[in-house]
Amino acid sequence: MGAIERQQSQTIASNYQTDAPVVLFPDDCLRLLGQMPDGSARLVVTSPPYNLGKSYERKGDLDKYLAWQDLVIGECIRVLHPEGSICWQVGNYVHNGEIASRPSMPLDAKQKLVAKYE
């Protein structure tokens, strides 16, 4: 394989393309997911807004946030290949002094990574 062919095979698309090996989409994920056929993604990596009120985001109504996350998770699962994986990065949401439940995900969690910040 020549240098030009290698460069083309490593191209990262910014919109859904059936022949793109990688798509990075820094926008409304539901818009991208809606373009994708069922079972078409071998890997879904996402870091949705945490809804924690950090300086770079707005904190909204918890029920609306969880309902939106359920929609996103459902679409991610729809496009996921049967042998694919989802990497879903979320923060703990504390509401009234308790950690709120995570959005529902009808998949088995194979590994949970926890980061501790001091």
Coordinates of N, CA and C in Angstrom, one line a residue:
M1 N 0.9 -1.2 0.0 CA 0.0 0.0 0.0 C 0.9 1.2 0.0
G2 N 0.6 2.2 -0.9 CA 1.4 3.4 -1.0 C 1.0 4.4 0.0
A3 N 1.8 5.5 0.1 CA 1.6 6.5 1.1 C 0.2 7.2 0.9
I4 N -0.1 7.4 -0.4 CA -1.4 8.1 -0.7 C -2.6 7.2 -0.2
E5 N -2.5 5.9 -0.5 CA -3.6 5.0 -0.2 C -3.7 4.9 1.4
R6 N -2.5 4.9 2.1 CA -2.6 4.8 3.5 C -3.2 6.1 4.1
Q7 N -2.9 7.2 3.5 CA -3.5 8.5 4.0 C -5.0 8.5 3.7
Q8 N -5.4 8.0 2.6 CA -6.9 8.0 2.3 C -7.6 7.1 3.3
S9 N -7.0 5.9 3.6 CA -7.6 5.0 4.5 C -7.7 5.4 5.9
Q10 N -7.0 6.5 6.3 CA -7.0 7.0 7.6 C -7.8 8.3 7.7
T11 N -8.5 8.6 6.7 CA -9.3 9.8 6.7 C -10.4 9.7 7.7
I12 N -10.6 10.8 8.4 CA -11.7 10.9 9.4 C -12.8 11.7 8.9
A13 N -14.0 11.2 8.8 CA -15.1 11.9 8.2 C -15.8 12.7 9.3
S14 N -16.5 13.8 8.9 CA -17.2 14.6 9.9 C -18.7 14.5 9.7
N15 N -19.1 13.7 8.8 CA -20.5 13.3 8.6 C -20.6 11.8 8.3
Y16 N -21.8 11.2 8.3 CA -21.9 9.8 8.1 C -21.6 9.5 6.7
Q17 N -20.7 8.5 6.5 CA -20.4 8.0 5.1 C -20.2 6.5 5.3
T18 N -20.8 5.7 4.5 CA -20.8 4.3 4.6 C -19.4 3.7 4.5
D19 N -18.5 4.4 3.7 CA -17.2 3.9 3.5 C -16.1 4.5 4.4
A20 N -16.5 5.4 5.3 CA -15.5 6.1 6.2 C -15.2 5.1 7.4
P21 N -13.9 4.9 7.6 CA -13.5 4.0 8.7 C -13.7 4.6 10.1
V22 N -13.7 6.0 10.1 CA -13.9 6.7 11.4 C -14.8 7.9 11.1
V23 N -15.7 8.2 11.9 CA -16.5 9.4 11.8 C -16.5 10.1 13.2
L24 N -16.0 11.4 13.2 CA -16.1 12.2 14.4 C -17.1 13.3 14.1
F25 N -18.1 13.4 15.0 CA -19.3 14.2 14.7 C -19.5 15.1 16.0
P26 N -19.0 16.3 16.0 CA -19.1 17.2 17.2 C -20.3 18.0 17.1
D27 N -21.5 17.4 17.1 CA -22.7 18.2 16.9 C -23.9 17.3 17.5
D28 N -25.1 17.6 17.2 CA -26.2 16.8 17.7 C -26.1 15.4 17.3
C29 N -25.8 14.5 18.2 CA -25.6 13.1 17.9 C -26.9 12.4 17.4
L30 N -28.1 12.9 17.8 CA -29.3 12.3 17.2 C -29.4 12.5 15.7
R31 N -28.9 13.6 15.3 CA -28.9 13.9 13.8 C -28.0 12.9 13.1
L32 N -26.9 12.7 13.6 CA -26.0 11.7 12.9 C -26.5 10.3 13.0
L33 N -27.0 9.9 14.2 CA -27.5 8.5 14.4 C -28.7 8.3 13.5
G34 N -29.5 9.3 13.3 CA -30.7 9.1 12.4 C -30.3 8.8 11.0
Q35 N -29.1 9.1 10.6 CA -28.6 8.9 9.2 C -28.1 7.4 9.1
M36 N -27.8 6.8 10.2 CA -27.1 5.5 10.1 C -28.0 4.3 10.1
P37 N -27.7 3.3 9.3 CA -28.5 2.1 9.3 C -28.3 1.2 10.5
D38 N -29.3 0.4 10.8 CA -29.2 -0.5 12.0 C -28.0 -1.4 11.9
G39 N -27.3 -1.6 13.0 CA -26.2 -2.5 13.1 C -25.0 -2.1 12.3
S40 N -24.8 -0.8 12.0 CA -23.7 -0.4 11.1 C -22.4 0.0 11.8
A41 N -22.5 0.2 13.1 CA -21.3 0.7 13.9 C -20.6 -0.4 14.7
R42 N -19.4 -0.6 14.5 CA -18.6 -1.5 15.3 C -18.2 -1.0 16.6
L43 N -18.1 0.4 16.7 CA -17.7 1.0 17.9 C -18.4 2.4 18.0
V44 N -19.0 2.6 19.1 CA -19.7 3.9 19.4 C -18.9 4.5 20.7
V45 N -18.3 5.7 20.5 CA -17.7 6.3 21.6 C -18.4 7.7 21.8
T46 N -18.9 7.9 23.0 CA -19.6 9.2 23.2 C -19.4 9.7 24.6
S47 N -19.4 11.0 24.8 CA -19.2 11.7 26.1 C -20.3 12.7 26.1
P48 N -21.5 12.4 26.4 CA -22.6 13.3 26.4 C -22.5 14.4 27.5
P49 N -23.2 15.5 27.3 CA -23.1 16.5 28.4 C -23.5 15.9 29.7
Y50 N -22.9 16.3 30.8 CA -23.1 15.6 32.1 C -24.3 16.2 32.8
N51 N -24.8 17.4 32.4 CA -25.9 18.1 33.1 C -25.5 18.3 34.6
L52 N -24.3 18.7 34.9 CA -23.8 18.9 36.2 C -23.7 20.4 36.5
G53 N -23.9 21.3 35.5 CA -23.7 22.7 35.8 C -22.3 23.2 35.7
K54 N -21.4 22.4 35.0 CA -20.0 22.8 34.9 C -19.9 24.1 34.1
S55 N -18.8 24.7 34.1 CA -18.6 26.0 33.4 C -18.9 26.0 31.9
Y56 N -18.8 24.8 31.3 CA -18.9 24.7 29.9 C -20.3 24.1 29.5
E57 N -21.2 24.0 30.4 CA -22.5 23.5 30.1 C -23.6 24.1 31.0
R58 N -24.9 23.9 30.6 CA -26.0 24.4 31.3 C -26.6 23.2 32.1
K59 N -27.0 23.4 33.3 CA -27.7 22.3 34.0 C -29.2 22.5 33.8
G60 N -29.8 21.4 33.3 CA -31.2 21.4 33.1 C -32.0 20.5 34.0
D61 N -33.3 20.4 33.7 CA -34.2 19.5 34.4 C -33.7 18.1 34.3
L62 N -33.6 17.4 35.5 CA -33.1 16.0 35.5 C -33.9 15.1 34.7
D63 N -35.3 15.1 34.8 CA -36.1 14.2 34.1 C -36.0 14.4 32.6
K64 N -35.9 15.6 32.1 CA -35.7 15.9 30.7 C -34.4 15.4 30.2
Y65 N -33.3 15.6 31.0 CA -32.0 15.1 30.7 C -32.0 13.6 30.6
L66 N -32.5 12.9 31.6 CA -32.6 11.4 31.5 C -33.4 10.9 30.3
A67 N -34.5 11.6 30.0 CA -35.3 11.2 28.9 C -34.5 11.3 27.6
W68 N -33.8 12.4 27.5 CA -32.9 12.7 26.3 C -31.8 11.6 26.2
Q69 N -31.2 11.3 27.3 CA -30.2 10.3 27.3 C -30.7 8.9 26.9
D70 N -32.0 8.6 27.4 CA -32.6 7.3 26.9 C -32.8 7.3 25.4
L71 N -33.1 8.4 24.8 CA -33.3 8.5 23.3 C -31.9 8.2 22.7
V72 N -30.9 8.9 23.2 CA -29.5 8.7 22.6 C -29.0 7.3 22.8
I73 N -29.2 6.7 23.9 CA -28.8 5.3 24.2 C -29.5 4.4 23.2
G74 N -30.8 4.6 23.1 CA -31.6 3.8 22.2 C -31.1 3.8 20.8
E75 N -30.7 5.0 20.3 CA -30.2 5.1 18.9 C -28.8 4.5 18.8
C76 N -28.0 4.7 19.8 CA -26.6 4.1 19.8 C -26.8 2.5 19.7
I77 N -27.7 2.0 20.5 CA -27.9 0.5 20.5 C -28.4 0.1 19.1
R78 N -29.3 0.9 18.5 CA -29.9 0.5 17.2 C -28.8 0.4 16.2
V79 N -27.9 1.4 16.2 CA -26.8 1.4 15.1 C -25.7 0.4 15.4
L80 N -25.6 -0.1 16.7 CA -24.5 -0.9 17.1 C -24.6 -2.3 16.4
H81 N -23.4 -2.7 15.8 CA -23.3 -4.0 15.2 C -23.5 -5.1 16.4
P82 N -24.0 -6.2 16.1 CA -24.2 -7.3 17.1 C -22.9 -7.6 17.8
E83 N -21.7 -7.5 17.2 CA -20.5 -7.7 17.8 C -19.7 -6.4 18.2
G84 N -20.4 -5.3 18.2 CA -19.8 -4.0 18.5 C -19.8 -3.7 20.0
S85 N -19.2 -2.5 20.3 CA -19.0 -2.0 21.6 C -19.4 -0.6 21.7
I86 N -19.9 -0.2 22.9 CA -20.2 1.2 23.2 C -19.3 1.6 24.4
C87 N -18.6 2.8 24.2 CA -17.9 3.4 25.3 C -18.7 4.7 25.6
W88 N -19.3 4.7 26.8 CA -20.2 5.8 27.2 C -19.7 6.4 28.4
Q89 N -19.2 7.6 28.3 CA -18.6 8.4 29.4 C -19.6 9.3 30.0
V90 N -20.0 9.1 31.3 CA -20.9 9.9 32.0 C -20.4 10.3 33.4
G91 N -20.9 11.3 33.9 CA -20.6 11.7 35.3 C -21.7 11.3 36.2
N92 N -21.3 11.3 37.5 CA -22.4 11.0 38.5 C -23.2 12.3 38.7
Y93 N -24.4 12.2 38.7 CA -25.3 13.3 38.9 C -25.9 13.2 40.3
V94 N -25.6 14.2 41.1 CA -26.1 14.3 42.5 C -27.3 15.2 42.5
H95 N -28.4 14.7 43.0 CA -29.6 15.4 43.1 C -30.2 15.2 44.5
N96 N -30.4 16.4 45.2 CA -30.9 16.3 46.5 C -30.1 15.4 47.4
G97 N -28.8 15.5 47.3 CA -27.8 14.8 48.1 C -27.7 13.3 47.8
E98 N -28.3 12.9 46.7 CA -28.2 11.5 46.3 C -27.7 11.4 44.9
I99 N -27.0 10.3 44.6 CA -26.6 10.1 43.2 C -27.8 9.5 42.4
A100 N -28.1 10.3 41.4 CA -29.3 9.9 40.6 C -29.0 8.7 39.7
S101 N -30.0 8.0 39.4 CA -29.8 6.8 38.6 C -29.3 7.2 37.2
R102 N -28.5 6.3 36.6 CA -28.0 6.6 35.3 C -29.2 6.3 34.3
P103 N -29.0 6.8 33.1 CA -30.0 6.5 32.1 C -30.1 4.9 31.9
S104 N -31.3 4.5 31.5 CA -31.4 3.0 31.3 C -30.6 2.6 30.1
M105 N -30.0 1.4 30.2 CA -29.2 0.9 29.1 C -29.4 -0.6 29.1
P106 N -30.1 -1.1 28.1 CA -30.4 -2.5 28.0 C -29.3 -3.3 27.5
L107 N -28.1 -3.1 28.0 CA -26.9 -3.8 27.6 C -26.2 -4.3 28.9
D108 N -25.4 -5.3 28.8 CA -24.6 -5.7 30.0 C -23.3 -4.9 30.0
A109 N -23.1 -4.3 31.1 CA -21.8 -3.5 31.3 C -20.7 -4.5 31.5
K110 N -19.7 -4.5 30.7 CA -18.6 -5.4 30.8 C -17.5 -4.8 31.6
Q111 N -17.4 -3.5 31.7 CA -16.3 -2.9 32.5 C -16.8 -1.5 32.8
K112 N -16.5 -1.1 34.1 CA -16.8 0.2 34.5 C -15.5 0.9 35.0
L113 N -15.2 2.0 34.4 CA -14.0 2.7 34.8 C -14.4 3.9 35.7
V114 N -13.7 4.1 36.7 CA -14.1 5.2 37.7 C -12.8 6.0 37.8
A115 N -13.0 7.4 37.7 CA -11.9 8.3 37.9 C -12.1 9.0 39.2
K116 N -11.1 9.1 40.0 CA -11.2 9.9 41.3 C -10.4 11.1 41.2
Y117 N -11.0 12.2 41.4 CA -10.3 13.5 41.4 C -10.2 14.1 42.8
E118 N -9.1 14.6 43.2 CA -9.0 15.2 44.5 C -8.7 16.6 44.4

